[in-house]
mmCIF file of C-alpha atoms in Angstrom:
data_model
loop_
_atom_site.group_PDB
_atom_site.id
_atom_site.type_symbol
_atom_site.label_atom_id
_atom_site.label_comp_id
_atom_site.label_asym_id
_atom_site.label_seq_id
_atom_site.Cartn_x
_atom_site.Cartn_y
_atom_site.Cartn_z
ATOM 1 C CA UNK A 21 -180.611 150.362 -18.635
ATOM 2 C CA UNK A 22 -182.737 153.003 -20.409
ATOM 3 C CA UNK A 23 -186.023 151.424 -19.154
ATOM 4 C CA UNK A 24 -184.611 151.639 -15.514
ATOM 5 C CA UNK A 25 -183.555 155.256 -16.088
ATOM 6 C CA UNK A 26 -186.788 156.328 -17.529
ATOM 7 C CA UNK A 27 -188.477 154.607 -14.540
ATOM 8 C CA UNK A 28 -186.343 156.512 -12.028
ATOM 9 C CA UNK A 29 -185.959 159.819 -13.627
ATOM 10 C CA UNK A 30 -188.706 160.178 -16.248
ATOM 11 C CA UNK A 31 -188.658 160.314 -20.062
ATOM 12 C CA UNK A 32 -188.470 163.975 -20.213
ATOM 13 C CA UNK A 33 -185.480 164.186 -17.925
ATOM 14 C CA UNK A 34 -183.580 161.747 -19.927
ATOM 15 C CA UNK A 35 -184.352 163.406 -23.345
ATOM 16 C CA UNK A 36 -183.479 166.730 -21.944
ATOM 17 C CA UNK A 37 -180.143 165.631 -20.449
ATOM 18 C CA UNK A 38 -179.202 163.972 -23.816
ATOM 19 C CA UNK A 39 -180.142 167.116 -25.697
ATOM 20 C CA UNK A 40 -177.747 169.321 -23.440
ATOM 21 C CA UNK A 41 -174.716 167.351 -24.815
ATOM 22 C CA UNK A 42 -172.502 168.986 -27.261
ATOM 23 C CA UNK A 43 -173.035 167.492 -30.873
ATOM 24 C CA UNK A 44 -170.205 165.164 -31.906
ATOM 25 C CA UNK A 45 -168.862 164.515 -28.422
ATOM 26 C CA UNK A 46 -169.545 161.544 -26.015
ATOM 27 C CA UNK A 47 -171.919 162.424 -23.203
ATOM 28 C CA UNK A 48 -171.396 161.329 -19.650
ATOM 29 C CA UNK A 49 -174.900 160.369 -18.552
ATOM 30 C CA UNK A 50 -174.394 160.994 -14.912
ATOM 31 C CA UNK A 51 -176.979 160.514 -12.230
ATOM 32 C CA UNK A 52 -176.342 164.110 -11.125
ATOM 33 C CA UNK A 53 -177.297 165.597 -14.414
ATOM 34 C CA UNK A 54 -180.428 163.292 -14.627
ATOM 35 C CA UNK A 55 -181.359 164.385 -11.103
ATOM 36 C CA UNK A 56 -180.860 168.102 -11.854
ATOM 37 C CA UNK A 57 -183.009 167.740 -14.864
ATOM 38 C CA UNK A 58 -185.626 165.772 -13.125
ATOM 39 C CA UNK A 59 -185.821 168.648 -10.735
ATOM 40 C CA UNK A 60 -186.129 170.960 -13.722
ATOM 41 C CA UNK A 61 -189.214 169.003 -15.003
ATOM 42 C CA UNK A 62 -190.760 169.245 -11.532
ATOM 43 C CA UNK A 63 -190.095 173.038 -11.550
ATOM 44 C CA UNK A 64 -191.804 173.285 -14.850
ATOM 45 C CA UNK A 65 -194.861 171.340 -13.630
ATOM 46 C CA UNK A 66 -195.060 173.470 -10.474
ATOM 47 C CA UNK A 67 -194.846 176.639 -12.540
ATOM 48 C CA UNK A 68 -197.801 175.315 -14.643
ATOM 49 C CA UNK A 69 -199.787 174.733 -11.537
ATOM 50 C CA UNK A 70 -199.041 178.164 -10.250
ATOM 51 C CA UNK A 71 -200.122 179.755 -13.487
ATOM 52 C CA UNK A 72 -203.346 177.755 -13.682
ATOM 53 C CA UNK A 73 -204.214 178.510 -9.933
ATOM 54 C CA UNK A 74 -203.881 182.197 -10.448
ATOM 55 C CA UNK A 75 -206.032 182.386 -13.529
ATOM 56 C CA UNK A 76 -209.612 183.526 -13.323
ATOM 57 C CA UNK A 77 -212.342 180.958 -12.721
ATOM 58 C CA UNK A 78 -214.017 179.712 -15.859
ATOM 59 C CA UNK A 79 -217.199 181.720 -15.147
ATOM 60 C CA UNK A 80 -215.490 185.043 -14.610
ATOM 61 C CA UNK A 81 -216.055 186.608 -17.961
ATOM 62 C CA UNK A 82 -215.014 190.129 -17.176
ATOM 63 C CA UNK A 83 -211.629 188.750 -15.861
ATOM 64 C CA UNK A 84 -210.831 186.894 -19.130
ATOM 65 C CA UNK A 85 -211.903 189.825 -21.166
ATOM 66 C CA UNK A 86 -209.397 191.989 -19.159
ATOM 67 C CA UNK A 87 -206.702 189.395 -19.842
ATOM 68 C CA UNK A 88 -207.420 189.468 -23.435
ATOM 69 C CA UNK A 89 -207.473 193.111 -23.661
ATOM 70 C CA UNK A 90 -203.762 193.039 -23.860
ATOM 71 C CA UNK A 91 -203.975 191.831 -27.320
ATOM 72 C CA UNK A 92 -207.074 193.503 -28.883
ATOM 73 C CA UNK A 93 -209.643 196.138 -27.803
ATOM 74 C CA UNK A 94 -212.564 194.838 -25.733
ATOM 75 C CA UNK A 95 -215.025 196.136 -28.437
ATOM 76 C CA UNK A 96 -213.738 193.411 -30.722
ATOM 77 C CA UNK A 97 -214.285 190.688 -28.223
ATOM 78 C CA UNK A 98 -217.857 191.389 -27.233
ATOM 79 C CA UNK A 99 -218.924 188.644 -29.594
ATOM 80 C CA UNK A 100 -216.738 186.149 -27.807
ATOM 81 C CA UNK A 101 -218.487 186.152 -24.376
ATOM 82 C CA UNK A 102 -219.278 182.365 -24.601
ATOM 83 C CA UNK A 103 -215.650 181.726 -25.632
ATOM 84 C CA UNK A 104 -214.323 183.788 -22.833
ATOM 85 C CA UNK A 105 -216.197 181.896 -20.071
ATOM 86 C CA UNK A 106 -214.859 178.565 -21.449
ATOM 87 C CA UNK A 107 -211.254 179.342 -21.817
ATOM 88 C CA UNK A 108 -210.170 178.314 -18.463
ATOM 89 C CA UNK A 109 -212.030 175.071 -18.710
ATOM 90 C CA UNK A 110 -210.425 174.383 -22.195
ATOM 91 C CA UNK A 111 -206.978 175.198 -20.851
ATOM 92 C CA UNK A 112 -207.203 172.795 -17.980
ATOM 93 C CA UNK A 113 -209.212 169.923 -19.457
ATOM 94 C CA UNK A 114 -209.082 167.611 -22.582
ATOM 95 C CA UNK A 115 -211.171 169.985 -24.623
ATOM 96 C CA UNK A 116 -210.949 170.486 -28.431
ATOM 97 C CA UNK A 117 -207.455 171.716 -29.361
ATOM 98 C CA UNK A 118 -208.989 174.728 -31.447
ATOM 99 C CA UNK A 119 -210.692 176.129 -28.382
ATOM 100 C CA UNK A 120 -207.598 175.939 -26.339
ATOM 101 C CA UNK A 121 -205.437 177.661 -28.964
ATOM 102 C CA UNK A 122 -207.987 180.547 -29.511
ATOM 103 C CA UNK A 123 -206.972 182.500 -26.344
ATOM 104 C CA UNK A 124 -203.331 182.203 -27.321
ATOM 105 C CA UNK A 125 -204.127 183.767 -30.707
ATOM 106 C CA UNK A 126 -205.731 186.626 -28.948
ATOM 107 C CA UNK A 127 -203.061 186.912 -26.322
ATOM 108 C CA UNK A 128 -200.031 188.210 -28.106
ATOM 109 C CA UNK A 129 -197.512 190.897 -27.647
ATOM 110 C CA UNK A 130 -196.685 191.385 -31.177
ATOM 111 C CA UNK A 131 -196.575 195.205 -31.275
ATOM 112 C CA UNK A 132 -194.147 197.424 -29.426
ATOM 113 C CA UNK A 133 -197.096 199.459 -28.177
ATOM 114 C CA UNK A 134 -198.602 196.435 -26.435
ATOM 115 C CA UNK A 135 -195.202 195.522 -24.730
ATOM 116 C CA UNK A 136 -194.109 199.160 -23.903
ATOM 117 C CA UNK A 137 -197.320 199.774 -21.857
ATOM 118 C CA UNK A 138 -196.754 196.814 -19.569
ATOM 119 C CA UNK A 139 -195.286 197.488 -16.128
ATOM 120 C CA UNK A 140 -191.630 196.972 -15.726
ATOM 121 C CA UNK A 141 -191.403 193.448 -14.630
ATOM 122 C CA UNK A 142 -194.034 192.391 -17.212
ATOM 123 C CA UNK A 143 -192.193 194.376 -20.030
ATOM 124 C CA UNK A 144 -188.777 192.853 -19.022
ATOM 125 C CA UNK A 145 -189.873 189.136 -18.906
ATOM 126 C CA UNK A 146 -191.931 189.511 -22.301
ATOM 127 C CA UNK A 147 -188.991 191.162 -23.834
ATOM 128 C CA UNK A 148 -186.520 188.591 -22.563
ATOM 129 C CA UNK A 149 -188.880 185.768 -23.899
ATOM 130 C CA UNK A 150 -188.874 187.453 -27.346
ATOM 131 C CA UNK A 151 -185.066 187.513 -27.175
ATOM 132 C CA UNK A 152 -185.091 183.808 -26.219
ATOM 133 C CA UNK A 153 -187.525 182.847 -29.132
ATOM 134 C CA UNK A 154 -185.246 184.265 -31.631
ATOM 135 C CA UNK A 155 -182.088 182.620 -30.082
ATOM 136 C CA UNK A 156 -183.721 179.208 -29.821
ATOM 137 C CA UNK A 157 -185.265 179.429 -33.354
ATOM 138 C CA UNK A 158 -181.819 180.107 -34.756
ATOM 139 C CA UNK A 159 -180.194 177.354 -32.888
ATOM 140 C CA UNK A 160 -182.896 174.834 -33.890
ATOM 141 C CA UNK A 161 -182.317 175.862 -37.571
ATOM 142 C CA UNK A 162 -178.523 175.173 -37.212
ATOM 143 C CA UNK A 163 -179.305 171.885 -35.199
ATOM 144 C CA UNK A 164 -177.535 173.295 -32.109
ATOM 145 C CA UNK A 165 -179.879 171.374 -29.839
ATOM 146 C CA UNK A 166 -177.556 171.732 -26.768
ATOM 147 C CA UNK A 167 -177.770 175.648 -26.982
ATOM 148 C CA UNK A 168 -181.533 175.396 -27.387
ATOM 149 C CA UNK A 169 -181.630 173.371 -24.130
ATOM 150 C CA UNK A 170 -179.320 175.572 -22.121
ATOM 151 C CA UNK A 171 -180.842 178.832 -23.460
ATOM 152 C CA UNK A 172 -184.464 177.699 -22.389
ATOM 153 C CA UNK A 173 -183.176 176.306 -19.165
ATOM 154 C CA UNK A 174 -181.617 179.533 -18.140
ATOM 155 C CA UNK A 175 -184.642 181.739 -19.032
ATOM 156 C CA UNK A 176 -187.149 179.426 -17.473
ATOM 157 C CA UNK A 177 -185.167 178.593 -14.335
ATOM 158 C CA UNK A 178 -183.857 181.919 -13.559
ATOM 159 C CA UNK A 179 -185.829 184.767 -15.304
ATOM 160 C CA UNK A 180 -189.342 183.290 -15.158
ATOM 161 C CA UNK A 181 -189.380 180.960 -12.180
ATOM 162 C CA UNK A 182 -187.156 182.775 -9.754
ATOM 163 C CA UNK A 183 -187.559 186.293 -10.785
ATOM 164 C CA UNK A 184 -190.918 187.077 -12.679
ATOM 165 C CA UNK A 185 -193.122 184.673 -10.704
ATOM 166 C CA UNK A 186 -192.082 186.210 -7.476
ATOM 167 C CA UNK A 187 -192.222 189.739 -8.795
ATOM 168 C CA UNK A 188 -195.751 189.210 -10.075
ATOM 169 C CA UNK A 189 -197.095 188.008 -6.694
ATOM 170 C CA UNK A 190 -197.255 191.682 -5.860
ATOM 171 C CA UNK A 191 -200.070 192.139 -8.400
ATOM 172 C CA UNK A 192 -201.757 188.815 -7.994
ATOM 173 C CA UNK A 193 -201.913 188.645 -4.241
ATOM 174 C CA UNK A 194 -202.212 192.388 -3.336
ATOM 175 C CA UNK A 195 -204.679 193.212 -6.090
ATOM 176 C CA UNK A 196 -207.021 190.441 -6.337
ATOM 177 C CA UNK A 197 -210.055 192.765 -6.612
ATOM 178 C CA UNK A 198 -208.057 195.170 -8.832
ATOM 179 C CA UNK A 199 -207.845 195.092 -12.621
ATOM 180 C CA UNK A 200 -203.871 195.254 -12.193
ATOM 181 C CA UNK A 201 -203.886 191.567 -11.550
ATOM 182 C CA UNK A 202 -204.927 190.845 -15.046
ATOM 183 C CA UNK A 203 -201.777 192.055 -16.631
ATOM 184 C CA UNK A 204 -199.664 189.575 -14.431
ATOM 185 C CA UNK A 205 -202.202 186.783 -15.450
ATOM 186 C CA UNK A 206 -201.930 187.753 -19.117
ATOM 187 C CA UNK A 207 -198.149 187.636 -19.106
ATOM 188 C CA UNK A 208 -197.941 184.415 -16.937
ATOM 189 C CA UNK A 209 -200.178 182.538 -19.422
ATOM 190 C CA UNK A 210 -198.409 184.122 -22.525
ATOM 191 C CA UNK A 211 -194.775 183.343 -21.438
ATOM 192 C CA UNK A 212 -195.447 179.953 -19.902
ATOM 193 C CA UNK A 213 -197.323 178.621 -23.060
ATOM 194 C CA UNK A 214 -194.420 179.850 -25.315
ATOM 195 C CA UNK A 215 -191.704 178.202 -22.923
ATOM 196 C CA UNK A 216 -193.782 174.858 -23.371
ATOM 197 C CA UNK A 217 -193.590 175.250 -27.011
ATOM 198 C CA UNK A 218 -189.793 175.927 -27.035
ATOM 199 C CA UNK A 219 -189.247 172.792 -24.757
ATOM 200 C CA UNK A 220 -191.805 170.540 -26.437
ATOM 201 C CA UNK A 221 -189.356 168.798 -28.870
ATOM 202 C CA UNK A 222 -187.392 167.746 -25.686
ATOM 203 C CA UNK A 223 -190.117 167.400 -23.169
ATOM 204 C CA UNK A 224 -193.431 166.369 -24.583
ATOM 205 C CA UNK A 225 -194.701 164.687 -21.512
ATOM 206 C CA UNK A 226 -194.114 167.301 -18.863
ATOM 207 C CA UNK A 227 -197.715 168.633 -19.008
ATOM 208 C CA UNK A 228 -199.899 165.901 -20.452
ATOM 209 C CA UNK A 229 -202.978 168.054 -20.526
ATOM 210 C CA UNK A 230 -201.258 170.347 -23.191
ATOM 211 C CA UNK A 231 -199.536 167.814 -25.212
ATOM 212 C CA UNK A 232 -202.093 167.331 -27.892
ATOM 213 C CA UNK A 233 -202.571 171.178 -28.135
ATOM 214 C CA UNK A 234 -198.743 171.767 -28.382
ATOM 215 C CA UNK A 235 -198.187 169.029 -31.126
ATOM 216 C CA UNK A 236 -200.513 171.133 -33.507
ATOM 217 C CA UNK A 237 -199.775 174.613 -32.290
ATOM 218 C CA UNK A 238 -197.683 176.900 -34.504
ATOM 219 C CA UNK A 239 -194.163 177.712 -33.528
ATOM 220 C CA UNK A 240 -193.689 181.023 -31.687
ATOM 221 C CA UNK A 241 -193.405 184.053 -34.016
ATOM 222 C CA UNK A 242 -189.957 185.507 -34.226
ATOM 223 C CA UNK A 243 -188.814 189.099 -34.426
ATOM 224 C CA UNK A 244 -191.207 190.204 -31.752
ATOM 225 C CA UNK A 245 -190.772 193.537 -29.920
ATOM 226 C CA UNK A 246 -187.762 193.575 -27.499
ATOM 227 C CA UNK A 247 -187.265 196.637 -25.290
ATOM 228 C CA UNK A 248 -183.592 196.829 -24.234
ATOM 229 C CA UNK A 249 -184.101 199.809 -21.975
ATOM 230 C CA UNK A 250 -186.634 197.988 -20.098
ATOM 231 C CA UNK A 251 -184.425 194.974 -19.845
ATOM 232 C CA UNK A 252 -181.472 197.008 -18.607
ATOM 233 C CA UNK A 253 -183.743 198.926 -16.073
ATOM 234 C CA UNK A 254 -185.150 195.649 -14.564
ATOM 235 C CA UNK A 255 -181.526 194.217 -14.426
ATOM 236 C CA UNK A 256 -180.602 197.191 -12.290
ATOM 237 C CA UNK A 257 -183.391 196.475 -9.855
ATOM 238 C CA UNK A 258 -182.077 192.835 -9.840
ATOM 239 C CA UNK A 259 -178.738 194.069 -8.925
ATOM 240 C CA UNK A 260 -180.201 196.122 -6.019
ATOM 241 C CA UNK A 261 -182.395 193.302 -4.814
ATOM 242 C CA UNK A 262 -179.231 190.959 -4.636
ATOM 243 C CA UNK A 263 -177.376 193.758 -2.768
ATOM 244 C CA UNK A 264 -180.335 194.142 -0.217
ATOM 245 C CA UNK A 265 -180.330 190.276 0.125
ATOM 246 C CA UNK A 266 -176.635 190.327 0.733
ATOM 247 C CA UNK A 267 -176.811 193.020 3.339
ATOM 248 C CA UNK A 268 -179.613 191.116 5.115
ATOM 249 C CA UNK A 269 -177.397 188.053 5.160
ATOM 250 C CA UNK A 270 -174.239 190.130 6.422
ATOM 251 C CA UNK A 271 -176.119 191.493 9.310
ATOM 252 C CA UNK A 272 -177.889 188.234 9.991
ATOM 253 C CA UNK A 273 -181.384 189.656 9.615
ATOM 254 C CA UNK A 274 -184.140 186.965 10.126
ATOM 255 C CA UNK A 275 -185.422 185.728 6.817
ATOM 256 C CA UNK A 276 -189.022 186.466 7.717
ATOM 257 C CA UNK A 277 -188.356 189.972 9.088
ATOM 258 C CA UNK A 278 -189.414 192.914 6.810
ATOM 259 C CA UNK A 279 -187.157 196.007 6.988
ATOM 260 C CA UNK A 280 -187.427 199.566 5.885
ATOM 261 C CA UNK A 281 -185.777 201.069 2.908
ATOM 262 C CA UNK A 282 -185.463 204.454 0.809
ATOM 263 C CA UNK A 283 -185.764 203.222 -2.785
ATOM 264 C CA UNK A 284 -188.195 203.299 -5.930
ATOM 265 C CA UNK A 285 -190.207 200.856 -7.800
ATOM 266 C CA UNK A 286 -191.129 199.753 -4.201
ATOM 267 C CA UNK A 287 -193.865 197.055 -4.734
ATOM 268 C CA UNK A 288 -191.616 194.763 -6.768
ATOM 269 C CA UNK A 289 -188.435 195.413 -4.672
ATOM 270 C CA UNK A 290 -190.439 195.017 -1.391
ATOM 271 C CA UNK A 291 -191.630 191.542 -2.263
ATOM 272 C CA UNK A 292 -188.307 190.355 -3.696
ATOM 273 C CA UNK A 293 -186.139 191.719 -0.845
ATOM 274 C CA UNK A 294 -188.533 191.360 2.075
ATOM 275 C CA UNK A 295 -189.016 194.873 2.776
ATOM 276 C CA UNK A 296 -191.733 196.564 4.797
ATOM 277 C CA UNK A 297 -193.938 198.060 2.079
ATOM 278 C CA UNK A 298 -195.351 200.726 4.523
ATOM 279 C CA UNK A 299 -191.847 201.929 5.218
ATOM 280 C CA UNK A 300 -190.330 201.937 1.664
ATOM 281 C CA UNK A 301 -189.772 205.537 0.622
ATOM 282 C CA UNK A 302 -189.004 207.340 -2.619
ATOM 283 C CA UNK A 303 -185.962 209.646 -2.425
ATOM 284 C CA UNK A 304 -183.919 211.886 -4.657
ATOM 285 C CA UNK A 305 -181.335 212.383 -1.983
ATOM 286 C CA UNK A 306 -179.810 210.609 0.990
ATOM 287 C CA UNK A 307 -182.363 210.217 3.870
ATOM 288 C CA UNK A 308 -181.755 212.162 7.087
ATOM 289 C CA UNK A 309 -180.680 208.902 8.930
ATOM 290 C CA UNK A 310 -178.122 208.007 6.126
ATOM 291 C CA UNK A 311 -175.201 207.832 8.547
ATOM 292 C CA UNK A 312 -177.202 205.192 10.475
ATOM 293 C CA UNK A 313 -177.953 203.222 7.427
ATOM 294 C CA UNK A 314 -176.481 200.497 5.284
ATOM 295 C CA UNK A 315 -175.804 202.254 1.958
ATOM 296 C CA UNK A 316 -176.110 200.210 -1.223
ATOM 297 C CA UNK A 317 -175.245 201.110 -4.716
ATOM 298 C CA UNK A 318 -176.430 199.049 -7.670
ATOM 299 C CA UNK A 319 -175.660 199.677 -11.260
ATOM 300 C CA UNK A 320 -176.228 202.924 -13.060
ATOM 301 C CA UNK A 321 -176.547 204.895 -9.683
ATOM 302 C CA UNK A 322 -179.447 202.977 -8.408
ATOM 303 C CA UNK A 323 -179.262 203.345 -4.481
ATOM 304 C CA UNK A 324 -180.975 202.063 -1.413
ATOM 305 C CA UNK A 325 -180.584 203.028 2.305
ATOM 306 C CA UNK A 326 -181.461 200.461 4.969
ATOM 307 C CA UNK A 327 -181.751 201.770 8.538
ATOM 308 C CA UNK A 328 -179.483 199.820 10.770
ATOM 309 C CA UNK A 329 -181.846 199.938 13.625
ATOM 310 C CA UNK A 330 -184.568 198.335 11.690
ATOM 311 C CA UNK A 331 -182.360 195.290 10.695
ATOM 312 C CA UNK A 332 -180.592 194.427 13.984
ATOM 313 C CA UNK A 333 -180.362 195.196 17.630
ATOM 314 C CA UNK A 334 -177.190 197.235 17.284
ATOM 315 C CA UNK A 335 -175.925 196.791 20.703
ATOM 316 C CA UNK A 336 -176.405 193.051 20.592
ATOM 317 C CA UNK A 337 -174.651 193.022 17.155
ATOM 318 C CA UNK A 338 -171.669 195.053 18.372
ATOM 319 C CA UNK A 339 -171.300 192.416 21.286
ATOM 320 C CA UNK A 340 -171.640 189.555 18.769
ATOM 321 C CA UNK A 341 -168.971 191.113 16.393
ATOM 322 C CA UNK A 342 -166.527 191.961 19.286
ATOM 323 C CA UNK A 343 -166.453 188.329 20.336
ATOM 324 C CA UNK A 344 -166.154 187.162 16.775
ATOM 325 C CA UNK A 345 -163.163 189.615 16.248
ATOM 326 C CA UNK A 346 -161.397 188.332 19.337
ATOM 327 C CA UNK A 347 -161.642 184.837 17.994
ATOM 328 C CA UNK A 348 -160.535 185.923 14.522
ATOM 329 C CA UNK A 349 -157.476 187.632 16.007
ATOM 330 C CA UNK A 350 -156.304 184.669 17.868
ATOM 331 C CA UNK A 351 -156.562 182.513 14.718
ATOM 332 C CA UNK A 352 -154.735 185.141 12.798
ATOM 333 C CA UNK A 353 -151.936 185.210 15.402
ATOM 334 C CA UNK A 354 -151.561 181.505 15.174
ATOM 335 C CA UNK A 355 -151.186 181.620 11.394
ATOM 336 C CA UNK A 356 -148.521 184.455 11.766
ATOM 337 C CA UNK A 357 -146.567 182.406 14.045
ATOM 338 C CA UNK A 358 -146.369 179.474 11.575
ATOM 339 C CA UNK A 359 -144.979 181.677 8.858
ATOM 340 C CA UNK A 360 -141.454 180.607 10.149
ATOM 341 C CA UNK A 361 -142.196 177.043 8.973
ATOM 342 C CA UNK A 362 -140.357 175.487 5.991
ATOM 343 C CA UNK A 363 -140.964 177.081 2.622
ATOM 344 C CA UNK A 364 -143.331 174.349 1.265
ATOM 345 C CA UNK A 365 -145.709 175.012 4.319
ATOM 346 C CA UNK A 366 -145.362 178.799 4.477
ATOM 347 C CA UNK A 367 -146.982 179.256 1.070
ATOM 348 C CA UNK A 368 -150.234 177.815 2.069
ATOM 349 C CA UNK A 369 -150.214 179.521 5.460
ATOM 350 C CA UNK A 370 -149.407 182.910 4.081
ATOM 351 C CA UNK A 371 -152.626 182.742 1.782
ATOM 352 C CA UNK A 372 -154.630 181.683 4.816
ATOM 353 C CA UNK A 373 -153.129 184.539 6.938
ATOM 354 C CA UNK A 374 -153.917 187.085 4.121
ATOM 355 C CA UNK A 375 -157.431 185.839 3.967
ATOM 356 C CA UNK A 376 -157.811 185.879 7.736
ATOM 357 C CA UNK A 377 -156.380 189.554 7.920
ATOM 358 C CA UNK A 378 -158.955 190.726 5.160
ATOM 359 C CA UNK A 379 -161.842 189.334 7.260
ATOM 360 C CA UNK A 380 -160.483 191.011 10.359
ATOM 361 C CA UNK A 381 -160.354 194.379 8.631
ATOM 362 C CA UNK A 382 -163.896 193.879 7.338
ATOM 363 C CA UNK A 383 -165.139 193.001 10.769
ATOM 364 C CA UNK A 384 -163.334 195.972 12.318
ATOM 365 C CA UNK A 385 -164.814 198.371 9.762
ATOM 366 C CA UNK A 386 -168.264 196.887 10.316
ATOM 367 C CA UNK A 387 -167.884 197.083 14.053
ATOM 368 C CA UNK A 388 -166.655 200.780 13.868
ATOM 369 C CA UNK A 389 -169.697 201.581 11.638
ATOM 370 C CA UNK A 390 -172.067 200.054 14.164
ATOM 371 C CA UNK A 391 -170.416 201.847 17.199
ATOM 372 C CA UNK A 392 -170.596 205.231 15.340
ATOM 373 C CA UNK A 393 -174.388 204.548 14.690
ATOM 374 C CA UNK A 394 -174.928 203.962 18.337
ATOM 375 C CA UNK A 395 -173.186 207.371 19.147
ATOM 376 C CA UNK A 396 -175.238 209.149 16.512
ATOM 377 C CA UNK A 397 -178.492 207.789 17.761
ATOM 378 C CA UNK A 398 -177.508 208.839 21.354
#
């Protein structure tokens, strides 16, 4: 049975699924869990591929020096030029473990100064990683292996893969010839390598090229700098990004369409929310077209204004919502008519009618807002 499971889902997926069980309780080894964790191992591999593809070439000495500058000053690395130009080769190939680990020794964020000088997305993900290392180390010491798996799964799947990798593309893709890309490369490498170390007891085969190095590498250092203010600030931007995404979905904005906005930290938000970077504006007060914009409020007063005319054809949207409202009203009237049914039926109908009424009110408010925007623009 186990051999068939390993053949279908992989050794790492099986080991990780078992590790997520609660100690002392029987585990339902369902195919759904195995499938999900197989997808997680694939995500881990794809993230590793992304990191490697976005590191400098093995001959780009200056780029590697720029990356390692986030650990020590360049003056102390001048004697390591031969080492620098072979780091990428060592990382990707079966080279001596000692060489592979040297860059990770240099590339550390063990001082508060080295973390605080990072841009917000990098400062956030490094701080979150340091929090994770402390939590996972404590859980390992207490033999809470399920907690280790869940904590690492959540950080890698959400914070690193879904948020940071997307945020860092602004620096990697838009600053290829600029030194700002080195900070994203340094953080990608640092965070991903430490995640591999945390997962290695469960998933030693996910990246075969790194298995030998991970076996002999030291465990991540604990009690590293964690900047709660930066974590909170980026979480506010996450809230705003979700609000913008929800507004796009609410107004049926095409996924590939870039829209205007008045906000701050524009490069990261522009990439995460599909905004037109040329029309993202800083503002300390509502813009002049605020009454023709969708107003979004995230946590701690962080706000954004999305011009309606830039998102949708207002006249066409008014027509669409008017038709939708008529259909919803017919359905609601039918539910109200059924409220005279026997009591055992009325309860379910009443809930449906209340839900339908709420949707009608929301649609009416949106329709009124759109119509007022048309009048203002005229």
